[in-house]
Tab-separated table of C-alpha atoms and ligand atoms in Angstrom:
chain	number	residue	atom	x	y	z
R	229	MET	CA	110.691	83.866	80.546
R	230	SER	CA	108.193	86.699	80.537
R	231	ALA	CA	106.262	85.255	77.601
R	232	GLN	CA	105.703	82.056	79.585
R	233	LEU	CA	105.025	83.599	82.982
R	234	ARG	CA	101.395	82.795	83.808
R	235	PRO	CA	100.102	83.403	87.360
R	236	ILE	CA	96.683	81.724	86.932
R	237	ARG	CA	96.264	78.011	86.200
R	238	TRP	CA	93.090	75.985	85.894
R	239	THR	CA	93.514	72.226	86.210
R	240	GLN	CA	90.723	69.680	86.611
R	241	GLY	CA	88.261	71.929	88.384
R	242	THR	CA	90.802	73.602	90.620
R	243	LEU	CA	92.293	77.042	90.398
R	244	TYR	CA	95.982	77.549	91.210
R	245	LEU	CA	97.322	81.054	91.776
R	246	LEU	CA	100.916	82.135	91.973
R	247	GLU	CA	101.273	83.711	95.435
R	248	GLN	CA	102.299	87.217	94.355
R	249	ARG	CA	102.846	88.400	97.938
R	250	LEU	CA	105.939	86.197	98.131
R	251	LEU	CA	107.495	87.278	94.846
R	252	PRO	CA	110.252	87.823	93.842
R	253	PHE	CA	111.816	85.662	96.542
R	254	GLU	CA	109.634	82.543	96.514
R	255	GLU	CA	107.458	80.863	93.882
R	256	VAL	CA	104.561	79.278	95.752
R	257	TRP	CA	101.266	78.164	94.202
R	258	VAL	CA	98.029	78.522	96.158
R	259	LYS	CA	95.293	75.951	95.573
R	260	CYS	CA	91.803	77.502	95.438
R	261	ASP	CA	89.131	74.795	95.488
R	262	THR	CA	86.382	76.765	97.231
R	263	VAL	CA	84.719	80.078	96.418
R	264	GLU	CA	85.856	81.517	99.746
R	265	LYS	CA	89.497	80.701	98.955
R	266	VAL	CA	89.149	82.422	95.561
R	267	ALA	CA	87.512	85.493	97.134
R	268	ARG	CA	90.185	85.741	99.838
R	269	ALA	CA	92.950	85.391	97.227
R	270	ILE	CA	91.563	88.478	95.464
R	271	GLU	CA	91.059	90.420	98.694
R	272	ASP	CA	94.473	89.697	100.176
R	273	MET	CA	96.193	90.254	96.798
R	274	THR	CA	97.588	86.779	96.248
R	275	VAL	CA	96.370	87.691	92.761
R	276	ARG	CA	96.105	91.323	91.673
R	277	GLY	CA	96.019	93.522	88.587
R	278	ALA	CA	92.675	94.407	86.989
R	279	PRO	CA	92.511	91.776	84.196
R	280	ALA	CA	93.889	89.017	86.480
R	281	ILE	CA	91.259	89.830	89.107
R	282	GLY	CA	88.507	89.489	86.478
R	283	ILE	CA	89.850	86.162	85.209
R	284	THR	CA	90.170	84.821	88.768
R	285	ALA	CA	86.593	85.844	89.584
R	286	ALA	CA	85.330	84.034	86.466
R	287	TYR	CA	87.185	80.916	87.645
R	288	GLY	CA	85.646	81.457	91.095
R	289	VAL	CA	82.244	80.840	89.520
R	290	ALA	CA	83.676	77.811	87.700
R	291	VAL	CA	85.000	76.446	91.035
R	292	ALA	CA	81.510	76.781	92.544
R	293	ALA	CA	79.925	75.130	89.497
R	294	VAL	CA	82.319	72.188	89.301
R	295	HIS	CA	82.042	71.430	93.045
R	296	SER	CA	78.293	72.072	93.308
R	297	LYS	CA	76.141	69.396	94.962
R	298	ALA	CA	72.909	71.041	93.774
R	299	LYS	CA	70.199	68.510	92.887
R	300	ASN	CA	68.176	70.667	90.488
R	301	PRO	CA	68.715	73.634	88.125
R	302	ALA	CA	66.967	76.107	90.431
R	303	SER	CA	69.214	75.399	93.414
R	304	PHE	CA	72.287	75.330	91.125
R	305	LYS	CA	71.382	78.782	89.795
R	306	LYS	CA	70.832	80.110	93.301
R	307	GLU	CA	74.217	78.770	94.393
R	308	MET	CA	75.973	80.388	91.421
R	309	GLU	CA	74.267	83.709	92.101
R	310	THR	CA	75.337	83.623	95.753
R	311	THR	CA	78.886	82.981	94.509
R	312	ILE	CA	78.724	85.964	92.155
R	313	VAL	CA	77.456	88.213	94.963
R	314	ARG	CA	80.361	87.118	97.196
R	315	LEU	CA	82.972	87.676	94.489
R	316	ARG	CA	81.582	91.112	93.633
R	317	LYS	CA	82.433	92.239	97.172
R	318	THR	CA	86.160	91.452	96.937
R	319	ARG	CA	87.645	94.665	95.507
R	320	PRO	CA	85.657	97.692	94.319
R	321	THR	CA	87.810	99.645	91.861
R	322	ALA	CA	88.905	97.401	88.972
R	323	VAL	CA	85.881	97.178	86.688
R	324	ASN	CA	87.254	93.997	85.080
R	325	LEU	CA	86.002	92.108	88.153
R	326	PHE	CA	82.413	93.241	87.527
R	327	TRP	CA	82.751	92.780	83.784
R	328	ALA	CA	83.830	89.148	84.252
R	329	LEU	CA	81.108	88.397	86.803
R	330	ASP	CA	78.434	89.997	84.605
R	331	ARG	CA	79.624	87.784	81.788
R	332	MET	CA	79.395	84.667	83.980
R	333	GLN	CA	75.900	85.773	85.063
R	334	SER	CA	74.842	86.132	81.394
R	335	LYS	CA	76.181	82.652	80.652
R	336	LEU	CA	74.267	81.320	83.651
R	337	ASP	CA	71.057	82.985	82.407
R	338	GLU	CA	71.579	81.410	78.978
R	339	LEU	CA	71.717	77.961	80.590
R	340	ASN	CA	68.011	77.983	81.444
R	341	GLY	CA	66.657	74.702	80.132
R	342	THR	CA	70.115	73.091	79.786
R	343	ARG	CA	70.572	69.714	81.556
R	344	LEU	CA	71.981	70.188	85.052
R	345	ALA	CA	74.806	67.771	84.209
R	346	ASP	CA	76.001	70.137	81.446
R	347	GLN	CA	75.694	73.443	83.277
R	348	ALA	CA	78.919	73.223	85.315
R	349	ARG	CA	80.891	72.230	82.224
R	350	LEU	CA	79.542	75.216	80.277
R	351	LEU	CA	80.366	77.700	83.054
R	352	GLU	CA	83.869	76.249	83.294
R	353	LYS	CA	84.235	76.639	79.522
R	354	GLU	CA	83.169	80.293	79.771
R	355	ALA	CA	85.769	81.055	82.460
R	356	VAL	CA	88.502	79.413	80.379
R	357	GLN	CA	87.328	81.534	77.437
R	358	VAL	CA	87.569	84.760	79.507
R	359	HIS	CA	91.149	83.785	80.350
R	360	LYS	CA	92.105	82.942	76.733
R	361	GLU	CA	90.545	86.132	75.381
R	362	ASP	CA	92.584	88.248	77.791
R	363	GLU	CA	95.764	86.603	76.530
R	364	ALA	CA	94.843	87.619	72.976
R	365	LEU	CA	93.959	91.177	74.096
R	366	CYS	CA	97.387	91.550	75.690
R	367	GLU	CA	99.079	90.665	72.431
R	368	LYS	CA	97.219	93.458	70.644
R	369	LEU	CA	97.930	95.930	73.446
R	370	GLY	CA	101.615	95.079	73.150
R	371	LYS	CA	101.568	95.739	69.420
R	372	TYR	CA	99.722	99.084	69.559
R	373	GLY	CA	101.559	100.262	72.658
R	374	ALA	CA	104.928	99.523	71.058
R	375	GLN	CA	103.958	101.782	68.138
R	376	LEU	CA	103.550	104.671	70.573
R	377	LEU	CA	106.871	103.908	72.237
R	378	SER	CA	108.826	103.434	69.011
R	379	GLY	CA	110.712	106.743	69.284
R	380	SER	CA	111.368	106.454	73.020
R	381	ARG	CA	114.500	105.190	74.700
R	382	ASN	CA	113.784	105.817	78.402
R	383	ILE	CA	110.351	104.746	79.573
R	384	LEU	CA	108.922	105.087	83.048
R	385	THR	CA	106.219	102.798	84.386
R	386	HIS	CA	104.303	102.453	87.640
R	387	CYS	CA	102.841	99.465	89.494
R	388	ASN	CA	102.749	96.092	87.722
R	389	THR	CA	101.011	95.652	84.380
R	390	GLY	CA	102.780	92.582	83.029
R	391	ALA	CA	102.076	88.865	82.869
R	392	LEU	CA	101.507	88.805	86.620
R	393	ALA	CA	98.584	91.229	86.279
R	394	THR	CA	96.813	89.670	83.275
R	395	GLY	CA	96.063	86.475	81.367
R	396	GLY	CA	98.808	87.166	78.827
R	397	ASP	CA	101.955	89.253	78.608
R	398	GLY	CA	100.399	92.372	80.098
R	399	THR	CA	99.050	95.763	79.109
R	400	ALA	CA	101.506	98.663	79.559
R	401	LEU	CA	104.357	96.264	80.238
R	402	ALA	CA	103.551	94.306	77.069
R	403	ALA	CA	104.039	97.570	75.151
R	404	ILE	CA	107.451	97.961	76.779
R	405	THR	CA	108.573	94.363	76.194
R	406	THR	CA	107.361	94.481	72.578
R	407	ALA	CA	109.137	97.824	71.966
R	408	ALA	CA	112.313	96.453	73.607
R	409	LYS	CA	112.470	93.604	71.073
R	410	ARG	CA	112.855	96.238	68.342
R	411	ASN	CA	115.045	98.605	70.341
R	412	PRO	CA	117.779	96.895	72.386
R	413	LYS	CA	118.769	100.291	73.816
R	414	LEU	CA	115.392	100.731	75.492
R	415	HIS	CA	115.692	101.340	79.228
R	416	VAL	CA	112.948	101.267	81.859
R	417	TRP	CA	112.537	103.317	85.020
R	418	VAL	CA	110.589	101.057	87.360
R	419	ASP	CA	108.733	102.954	90.071
R	420	GLU	CA	108.842	101.131	93.384
R	421	THR	CA	105.065	101.787	93.876
R	422	ARG	CA	104.545	102.388	97.561
R	423	PRO	CA	102.965	101.110	99.701
R	424	TYR	CA	102.436	97.644	98.225
R	425	LEU	CA	105.628	97.693	96.138
R	426	GLN	CA	104.235	96.085	92.985
R	427	GLY	CA	106.956	97.862	90.991
R	428	ALA	CA	109.869	96.760	93.150
R	429	ARG	CA	108.636	93.217	93.719
R	430	LEU	CA	106.843	92.354	90.478
R	431	THR	CA	107.700	94.697	87.599
R	432	ALA	CA	111.438	94.646	88.324
R	433	TYR	CA	111.198	90.827	88.418
R	434	GLU	CA	109.406	90.712	85.058
R	435	VAL	CA	111.640	93.279	83.353
R	436	ALA	CA	114.792	91.581	84.659
R	437	HIS	CA	113.643	88.221	83.331
R	438	ALA	CA	112.825	89.782	79.958
R	439	GLY	CA	116.442	90.984	79.870
R	440	ILE	CA	115.513	94.650	79.474
R	441	PRO	CA	117.891	97.217	81.015
R	442	PHE	CA	116.182	98.999	83.909
R	443	HIS	CA	116.641	100.940	87.114
R	444	LEU	CA	114.401	100.636	90.119
R	445	ILE	CA	113.595	104.004	91.705
R	446	THR	CA	111.527	105.032	94.697
R	447	ASP	CA	108.379	106.918	93.729
R	448	ASN	CA	109.736	110.244	94.954
R	449	MET	CA	112.664	110.065	92.477
R	450	SER	CA	110.509	110.224	89.340
R	451	ALA	CA	110.315	114.057	89.258
R	452	SER	CA	114.078	114.291	89.389
R	453	VAL	CA	114.694	111.817	86.535
R	454	MET	CA	112.124	113.686	84.430
R	455	LYS	CA	113.782	117.025	85.127
R	456	GLN	CA	117.124	115.575	84.052
R	457	GLY	CA	115.592	114.716	80.656
R	458	LYS	CA	115.906	111.002	81.328
R	459	VAL	CA	112.281	110.047	80.609
R	460	ASP	CA	110.931	110.038	77.030
R	461	ALA	CA	107.531	108.512	77.759
R	462	ILE	CA	105.427	107.183	80.624
R	463	ILE	CA	103.077	104.240	80.212
R	464	VAL	CA	100.823	102.771	82.886
R	465	GLY	CA	97.848	100.423	83.132
R	466	ALA	CA	94.333	101.101	84.394
R	467	ASP	CA	91.718	99.708	86.737
R	468	ARG	CA	88.790	101.692	85.362
R	469	ILE	CA	88.543	104.201	82.520
R	470	VAL	CA	85.366	106.284	82.299
R	471	SER	CA	83.727	108.182	79.407
R	472	ASN	CA	85.842	111.351	79.562
R	473	GLY	CA	89.111	109.389	79.849
R	474	ASP	CA	89.472	109.850	83.620
R	475	THR	CA	91.435	106.800	84.706
R	476	ALA	CA	91.684	105.030	88.039
R	477	ASN	CA	95.029	103.319	88.477
R	478	LYS	CA	97.506	102.557	91.244
R	479	ILE	CA	98.013	105.339	93.759
R	480	GLY	CA	100.801	107.599	92.501
R	481	THR	CA	99.696	107.517	88.862
R	482	TYR	CA	98.069	110.966	89.064
R	483	ALA	CA	101.283	112.520	90.404
R	484	LEU	CA	103.177	111.065	87.437
R	485	ALA	CA	100.670	112.505	84.959
R	486	VAL	CA	100.991	115.975	86.504
R	487	LEU	CA	104.783	115.695	86.371
R	488	ALA	CA	104.648	114.481	82.776
R	489	LYS	CA	102.620	117.552	81.814
R	490	ALA	CA	105.080	119.852	83.610
R	491	HIS	CA	108.019	118.297	81.751
R	492	GLY	CA	106.375	117.885	78.323
R	493	ILE	CA	106.549	114.090	78.450
R	494	PRO	CA	103.816	111.983	76.784
R	495	PHE	CA	101.686	110.082	79.271
R	496	TYR	CA	100.048	106.893	77.971
R	497	VAL	CA	97.532	104.474	79.475
R	498	SER	CA	97.142	100.927	78.190
R	499	ALA	CA	94.197	98.657	79.001
R	500	PRO	CA	91.790	96.245	77.346
R	501	THR	CA	88.223	97.422	76.635
R	502	THR	CA	87.172	95.231	79.598
R	503	THR	CA	88.611	98.076	81.730
R	504	LEU	CA	86.260	100.666	80.185
R	505	ASP	CA	83.282	101.795	82.228
R	506	LEU	CA	81.355	104.122	79.966
R	507	THR	CA	78.354	104.044	82.304
R	508	LYS	CA	80.224	106.689	84.290
R	509	LYS	CA	80.781	110.215	83.030
R	510	THR	CA	83.746	111.295	85.148
R	511	GLY	CA	86.263	109.885	87.586
R	512	LYS	CA	84.322	111.372	90.501
R	513	GLU	CA	81.959	108.405	90.241
R	514	ILE	CA	84.708	105.803	90.713
R	515	VAL	CA	84.847	104.037	94.082
R	516	ILE	CA	88.412	104.037	95.369
R	517	GLU	CA	89.378	101.068	97.504
R	518	GLN	CA	90.775	101.880	100.944
R	519	ARG	CA	93.178	99.223	102.203
R	520	ASN	CA	94.546	98.073	105.524
R	521	PRO	CA	96.713	100.688	107.328
R	522	ARG	CA	99.282	97.976	108.011
R	523	GLU	CA	100.299	98.075	104.335
R	524	VAL	CA	101.671	101.544	105.100
R	525	THR	CA	103.057	101.019	108.602
R	526	HIS	CA	104.350	97.471	107.946
R	527	PRO	CA	105.305	97.096	104.252
R	528	GLN	CA	105.969	93.412	103.620
R	529	GLY	CA	105.391	92.853	107.342
R	530	TYR	CA	108.375	95.000	108.273
R	531	PRO	CA	107.527	97.745	110.830
R	532	ILE	CA	108.486	101.268	109.742
R	533	ALA	CA	105.964	103.254	111.769
R	534	LYS	CA	103.951	102.689	114.914
R	535	GLU	CA	100.994	100.405	114.386
R	536	ASP	CA	98.541	102.784	116.057
R	537	TYR	CA	99.381	105.838	113.899
R	538	PRO	CA	96.430	107.143	111.882
R	539	VAL	CA	96.927	106.113	108.256
R	540	TYR	CA	95.240	107.005	104.946
R	541	ASN	CA	95.709	104.201	102.423
R	542	PRO	CA	93.772	104.582	99.147
R	543	ALA	CA	94.885	101.873	96.717
R	544	PHE	CA	94.159	103.965	93.618
R	545	ASP	CA	93.875	107.540	92.383
R	546	VAL	CA	92.157	109.077	89.377
R	547	THR	CA	94.151	110.733	86.604
R	548	PRO	CA	92.069	113.270	84.652
R	549	GLY	CA	91.633	112.326	81.008
R	550	LYS	CA	92.958	115.745	80.015
R	551	LEU	CA	96.416	114.731	81.294
R	552	ILE	CA	96.486	111.552	79.189
R	553	THR	CA	98.159	111.832	75.778
R	554	ALA	CA	96.661	108.596	74.421
R	555	ILE	CA	94.851	105.485	75.623
R	556	VAL	CA	95.895	102.185	74.060
R	557	LEU	CA	93.103	99.628	73.725
R	558	GLU	CA	93.112	96.313	71.850
R	559	THR	CA	91.126	98.066	69.111
R	560	GLY	CA	93.861	100.657	68.554
R	561	ILE	CA	95.065	103.989	69.914
R	562	CYS	CA	92.488	106.459	71.253
R	563	ARG	CA	93.203	110.180	71.343
R	564	PRO	CA	91.229	113.035	72.912
R	565	PRO	CA	88.395	113.835	72.930
R	566	TYR	CA	87.940	110.546	74.775
R	567	ILE	CA	84.224	111.064	75.086
R	568	ARG	CA	84.087	110.160	71.376
R	569	SER	CA	87.110	107.905	70.811
R	570	LEU	CA	86.400	105.540	73.731
R	571	LYS	CA	82.774	105.085	72.698
R	572	ALA	CA	83.843	104.273	69.127
R	573	ALA	CA	86.484	101.815	70.413
R	574	LEU	CA	83.975	99.999	72.578
R	575	ALA	CA	81.559	99.675	69.672
R	576	LYS	CA	84.412	98.345	67.510
R	577	SER	CA	85.379	95.766	70.150
R	578	LYS	CA	81.791	94.475	70.246
R	579	THR	CA	81.578	94.040	66.485
R	580	ALA	CA	84.941	92.201	66.550
R	581	LEU	CA	83.422	89.416	68.727
M	795	MRU	O1	96.260	96.841	93.632
M	795	MRU	P1	96.675	96.167	92.366
M	795	MRU	O2	98.035	95.575	92.405
M	795	MRU	O3	95.625	95.193	91.889
M	795	MRU	O4	96.715	97.365	91.319
M	795	MRU	C1	97.136	97.096	90.011
M	795	MRU	C2	97.161	98.303	89.160
M	795	MRU	O5	96.838	99.390	89.568
M	795	MRU	C3	97.494	98.083	87.715
M	795	MRU	O6	98.156	99.200	87.196
M	795	MRU	C4	96.195	97.865	86.930
M	795	MRU	O7	95.388	96.924	87.555
M	795	MRU	C5	96.464	97.429	85.548
M	795	MRU	S1	97.067	95.772	85.479
M	795	MRU	C6	97.287	95.379	83.847
């Protein structure tokens, strides 16, 4: 099932998103036929995961273009730019969002002089292309990631990095599912991923459907399973990777990297080059999204603490590049020093276009 699981659908000018907040219990599709609906779907996490957010934002521009009532190219351009500004404000950390919107802006700039009647069609085509390209990137990430995991039997992962988070079969999870095809004994430790429970709700669902043996654990159990020698490798995704390899990913990732170091376990990150932000030198420059306190006091709407308690709820943390054994990109496997290997990988990805 995993190979066919696709949370983003584009049909006749309308975007449909699988409502991830209801998984794994209900499969409901949300129709997004206005820019505001697309923006809210990103903000409220109907769709989530760095590559999926980027793809959805690109379709947000396509929604605006297809439904535009603009009478001339100048007002069409203005409308598209207003759309891009709105979508840029949805979530700050995953750079894929900004990458996708910059790409839509470049396409829009290229359309200068094109007949108004053709402009919407060309923006729609670009968004579909962003989506298709991500599917192809995932396949490569699966292949390279599986090479790193080839000697590992017990793999721990955090958050959700599978089909639900991307346009294809995933990043870190694609490495696991690809490795599992070659190694039927492979077993996955799925971190619950408090407070939003992407591991418990989404990764367990994907791994179960792929037929891979797994155990769901709460985040505070990972140290214990590592100490018992029951983890051979850890692989996670990323929301933003900067020049020195510092990586923003789901809150809790940094703790895992520290634990991996303490137990001599390799710690891998897998992401497409659309997650690289080499304009930043270190992780200190990354903006970390702060989310609603209710996600902590009322997980899944269920009250576990008083609503008026003071809460700190950063959605992501930054893992120092020096704790990362290797970074898997669609161009291949990068090793330290990342300051050099990431730059070379980005250049390679551009020449591959
Ligand atoms: O808040 P989310 O669910 O969007 O966070 C998702 C993650 O942190 C993922 O690990 C990351 O985006 C990589 S998804 C391939």
